[in-house]
Short mmCIF file of C-alpha atoms in Angstrom, two decimals:
data_model
loop_
_atom_site.label_atom_id
_atom_site.label_comp_id
_atom_site.label_asym_id
_atom_site.label_seq_id
_atom_site.Cartn_x
_atom_site.Cartn_y
_atom_site.Cartn_z
CA MET A 174 0.07 -0.14 -0.10
CA ALA A 175 1.30 3.52 -1.08
CA SER A 176 2.11 5.67 1.99
CA LYS A 177 0.23 9.00 1.94
CA GLU A 178 1.77 11.92 0.67
CA PRO A 179 1.83 14.97 2.79
CA GLU A 180 -0.83 17.91 1.61
CA HIS A 181 2.00 20.64 1.19
CA GLU A 182 5.60 20.85 0.89
CA PRO A 183 7.37 23.98 1.49
CA ARG A 184 8.61 25.75 -1.96
CA ALA A 185 11.82 27.15 -2.50
CA ASP A 186 11.06 30.65 -2.19
CA GLU A 187 9.17 29.73 1.08
CA GLU A 188 12.25 27.80 2.39
CA GLU A 189 14.72 31.25 1.66
CA THR A 190 12.25 33.52 3.33
CA THR A 191 12.07 31.55 6.33
CA ALA A 192 15.80 31.24 6.30
CA ALA A 193 15.99 34.61 6.02
CA GLU A 194 13.56 35.20 8.78
CA ASP A 195 15.65 33.00 11.15
CA GLU A 196 19.36 34.54 10.22
CA ASP A 197 20.42 36.62 12.96
CA THR A 198 21.79 40.05 11.22
CA GLY A 199 23.13 41.65 14.45
CA ALA A 200 20.65 44.77 14.11
CA GLN A 201 19.06 46.30 16.93
CA VAL A 202 15.80 47.73 16.33
CA ALA A 203 14.85 50.45 18.85
CA PRO A 204 11.02 50.29 20.46
CA ILE A 205 8.85 52.61 18.66
CA VAL A 206 7.21 53.65 22.09
CA LYS A 207 9.04 53.83 25.36
CA LEU A 208 7.11 53.24 27.99
CA GLU A 209 7.79 54.74 31.52
CA GLU A 210 7.85 53.00 34.75
CA VAL A 211 4.61 53.49 36.78
CA THR A 212 4.48 53.29 40.53
CA VAL A 213 1.35 51.88 41.22
CA THR A 214 -0.33 52.06 44.86
CA THR A 215 -2.73 49.33 46.19
CA GLY A 216 -3.51 51.56 49.66
CA GLU A 217 -1.98 48.84 51.61
CA GLU A 218 1.63 50.60 51.86
CA HIS A 219 1.04 51.75 55.50
CA GLU A 220 -0.44 48.13 56.79
CA GLU A 221 1.17 44.86 57.34
CA ALA A 222 -0.35 41.68 56.51
CA ILE A 223 -1.23 39.45 59.42
CA LEU A 224 -2.73 36.41 57.45
CA ASP A 225 -2.75 35.65 53.50
CA LEU A 226 -4.57 32.75 52.14
CA LYS A 227 -6.13 31.73 48.90
CA SER A 228 -9.71 31.21 49.10
CA LYS A 229 -13.21 31.87 47.20
CA LEU A 230 -15.84 34.21 48.62
CA TYR A 231 -19.55 34.44 48.27
CA ARG A 232 -22.06 36.84 49.55
CA PHE A 233 -25.97 36.29 50.44
CA ASP A 234 -28.18 37.53 47.97
CA LYS A 235 -31.49 38.63 49.96
CA ASP A 236 -33.56 39.01 46.87
CA GLY A 237 -32.82 35.70 45.04
CA ASN A 238 -32.55 33.65 48.91
CA GLN A 239 -29.04 31.99 47.41
CA TRP A 240 -25.38 32.52 47.72
CA LYS A 241 -23.70 34.10 44.86
CA GLU A 242 -19.97 34.16 44.33
CA ARG A 243 -17.82 37.28 44.80
CA GLY A 244 -14.75 36.06 43.48
CA ALA A 245 -11.65 33.63 44.20
CA GLY A 246 -8.01 35.17 45.27
CA THR A 247 -6.35 35.84 48.67
CA VAL A 248 -7.80 36.96 51.59
CA LYS A 249 -5.77 39.13 53.88
CA PHE A 250 -5.70 40.64 57.39
CA LEU A 251 -4.29 43.98 57.37
CA LYS A 252 -3.25 45.81 60.55
CA HIS A 253 -2.39 49.57 60.16
CA LYS A 254 1.10 50.70 61.50
CA GLU A 255 -0.07 54.01 63.36
CA SER A 256 -3.70 53.17 64.29
CA GLY A 257 -3.44 49.63 64.83
CA LYS A 258 -6.82 49.10 63.15
CA VAL A 259 -7.18 45.88 61.13
CA ARG A 260 -9.31 45.18 58.27
CA LEU A 261 -10.23 42.29 56.14
CA VAL A 262 -9.29 42.71 52.44
CA MET A 263 -9.87 40.16 49.85
CA ARG A 264 -8.85 40.70 45.90
CA GLN A 265 -9.78 38.35 42.89
CA SER A 266 -6.37 36.61 41.88
CA LYS A 267 -6.41 37.79 38.18
CA THR A 268 -8.12 41.36 38.21
CA LEU A 269 -6.96 42.30 41.37
CA LYS A 270 -10.51 43.65 41.82
CA ILE A 271 -11.61 43.83 45.52
CA CYS A 272 -13.99 41.37 46.58
CA ALA A 273 -14.50 42.59 50.27
CA ASN A 274 -12.98 45.28 52.43
CA HIS A 275 -14.01 46.10 55.94
CA LEU A 276 -12.75 46.77 59.36
CA VAL A 277 -12.48 43.92 61.85
CA LEU A 278 -14.87 45.25 64.93
CA PRO A 279 -14.77 43.85 68.31
CA THR A 280 -18.74 42.85 67.87
CA MET A 281 -18.01 40.42 65.01
CA THR A 282 -17.85 37.01 65.26
CA VAL A 283 -17.16 34.18 62.57
CA THR A 284 -18.78 30.90 62.59
CA GLU A 285 -18.30 27.31 60.88
CA HIS A 286 -20.61 27.24 57.90
CA ALA A 287 -23.45 24.47 58.75
CA GLY A 288 -22.22 21.10 56.73
CA ASN A 289 -19.17 22.55 55.28
CA ASP A 290 -15.94 22.68 57.76
CA LYS A 291 -13.69 24.28 55.07
CA SER A 292 -16.25 27.01 55.02
CA CYS A 293 -17.20 29.70 57.73
CA VAL A 294 -19.43 32.92 57.55
CA TRP A 295 -19.77 36.31 59.14
CA HIS A 296 -21.66 39.54 58.85
CA ALA A 297 -19.72 43.14 58.07
CA THR A 298 -20.49 46.21 56.96
CA ASP A 299 -18.52 46.35 53.53
CA PHE A 300 -17.10 48.78 51.33
CA ALA A 301 -15.53 46.93 48.42
CA GLU A 302 -18.23 48.12 45.97
CA GLY A 303 -17.51 52.02 47.20
CA GLU A 304 -20.51 52.25 49.62
CA LEU A 305 -21.13 50.93 52.71
CA LYS A 306 -23.29 47.61 52.67
CA ASP A 307 -24.39 45.33 55.23
CA GLU A 308 -23.34 41.80 53.93
CA LEU A 309 -23.45 38.19 54.94
CA PHE A 310 -20.22 36.44 53.82
CA CYS A 311 -19.11 33.17 53.36
CA ILE A 312 -15.72 31.84 52.56
CA ARG A 313 -14.39 28.65 51.35
CA PHE A 314 -10.77 27.24 51.54
CA ALA A 315 -9.11 24.43 49.95
CA SER A 316 -8.53 22.69 53.60
CA VAL A 317 -10.04 22.37 56.96
CA GLU A 318 -6.72 23.75 58.38
CA ASN A 319 -6.92 26.90 56.68
CA CYS A 320 -10.43 27.67 57.38
CA LYS A 321 -9.70 26.93 61.09
CA LEU A 322 -6.65 29.24 61.04
CA PHE A 323 -8.73 31.92 59.42
CA MET A 324 -11.36 31.75 62.29
CA GLU A 325 -8.77 31.80 65.09
CA THR A 326 -7.00 34.86 63.17
CA PHE A 327 -10.41 36.51 63.03
CA GLN A 328 -11.39 36.05 66.46
CA GLU A 329 -8.13 37.11 67.92
CA VAL A 330 -8.04 40.18 66.09
CA ALA A 331 -11.49 41.01 67.06
CA GLU A 332 -10.77 40.42 70.90
CA SER A 333 -7.42 42.75 70.45
CA GLN A 334 -9.79 45.39 68.67
CA GLN A 335 -11.76 45.16 72.00
CA GLN A 336 -9.01 45.58 74.02
CA LYS A 337 -7.70 48.24 71.94
CA GLU A 338 -10.94 50.21 72.27
CA ASP A 339 -10.99 49.77 76.05
CA ASN A 340 -7.56 51.09 76.60
CA GLU A 341 -8.83 54.07 74.32
CA VAL A 342 -11.98 54.58 76.70
CA ALA A 343 -9.66 53.89 79.72
CA SER A 344 -6.93 56.53 78.02
CA ALA A 345 -9.60 59.19 77.46
CA ALA A 346 -11.06 58.92 80.78
CA ALA A 347 -7.78 59.22 82.42
CA GLY A 348 -7.21 62.47 80.50
CA LEU A 349 -10.32 63.65 81.20
CA LEU A 350 -9.84 63.12 85.08
CA GLU A 351 -6.38 64.57 84.72
CA LYS A 352 -8.14 67.69 82.91
CA LEU A 353 -10.63 67.94 85.72
CA SER A 354 -7.89 67.88 88.28
CA VAL A 355 -5.98 70.64 86.54
CA GLU A 356 -9.13 72.82 86.50
CA GLU A 357 -9.82 71.97 90.23
CA LYS A 358 -6.41 73.10 91.04
CA LYS A 359 -6.89 76.19 89.04
CA THR A 360 -10.07 76.83 90.91
CA GLU A 361 -8.66 76.37 94.33
CA GLU A 362 -5.43 78.74 93.46
CA LYS A 363 -8.10 81.16 92.16
CA THR A 364 -10.25 80.88 95.39
CA GLU A 365 -7.02 81.20 97.49
CA GLU A 366 -5.80 84.06 95.58
CA LYS A 367 -9.15 85.76 96.14
CA GLU A 368 -9.24 84.99 99.93
CA GLU A 369 -5.30 86.37 100.16
CA LYS A 370 -6.69 89.55 98.36
CA LYS A 371 -9.39 89.99 101.08
CA THR A 372 -7.16 89.34 103.94
CA GLU A 373 -4.53 92.05 102.55
CA GLU A 374 -7.48 94.51 102.00
CA LYS A 375 -8.93 93.80 105.56
CA THR A 376 -5.36 94.31 107.05
CA GLU A 377 -4.78 97.57 104.72
CA GLU A 378 -8.07 98.71 106.09
CA LYS A 379 -7.42 98.14 109.47
CA GLU A 380 -3.67 99.76 108.97
CA GLU A 381 -5.43 102.87 107.52
CA LYS A 382 -7.85 103.01 110.43
CA LYS A 383 -5.20 102.65 113.18
CA THR A 384 -3.34 105.48 110.83
CA GLU A 385 -6.41 107.73 111.21
CA GLU A 386 -6.99 106.94 114.89
CA LYS A 387 -3.40 107.90 115.93
CA ALA A 388 -3.70 111.10 113.58
CA GLU A 389 -6.93 111.93 115.92
CA GLU A 390 -5.15 111.48 119.06
CA LYS A 391 -2.36 113.53 118.03
CA GLU A 392 -4.62 116.12 116.96
CA GLU A 393 -6.66 116.25 120.28
CA GLU A 394 -3.23 116.12 122.34
CA SER A 395 -2.20 119.22 120.47
CA GLU A 396 -5.55 121.08 121.25
CA LYS A 397 -5.26 120.37 124.78
CA LYS A 398 -1.65 121.44 124.94
CA GLU A 399 -2.20 124.77 123.21
CA PRO A 400 -2.85 127.75 125.79
CA ALA A 401 -6.16 129.57 126.18
CA SER A 402 -6.72 132.90 124.40
CA SER A 403 -6.67 136.22 126.41
CA THR A 404 -9.88 137.98 126.43
#
């Protein structure tokens, strides 16, 4: 049986063109457009990551009464270096679009999703879409260990924020007490000054009165010493 011939064989001119294209002439071609390096900011420059895990995020759609996927990517807990506040941020892996962006507050709790030990749920006031919205989130991880780690970190952050809030309240109260103490001290000093001034005024009045009395006594003595006028 004859073997099947190839449907197309390269022609001589095609071989020459190919060879010419493959040949390195050593010439350098400058780029038509020069692109400058652009610094991209993420808004995370003043924060440090406490946790960084790959996951898939869902939000509960109340109107449709069902879970809807928000995106797959990396979820992070980011702590601000100055304020100490912590927020949860998640971006889609390819587009880097924000799926979740909210502060972790002391009142927040996270619980395991019923029937799935790789998922957990929590409520939050989210700002991912540019406006504050109350959301019920569900996040799913590749392993049970990652889910537990996320939940433990979430609770630790919430508790630390509660402690931070309590410390701020205590500091504010201490500052207020200190301010009141200073004001009371100033009031006492003013009262003392007034009392001292009154005492000084009374002393001056007494001295003036004594001076006047002495002057009157001298006048009376002078009048007694003067001889009676002759008639």
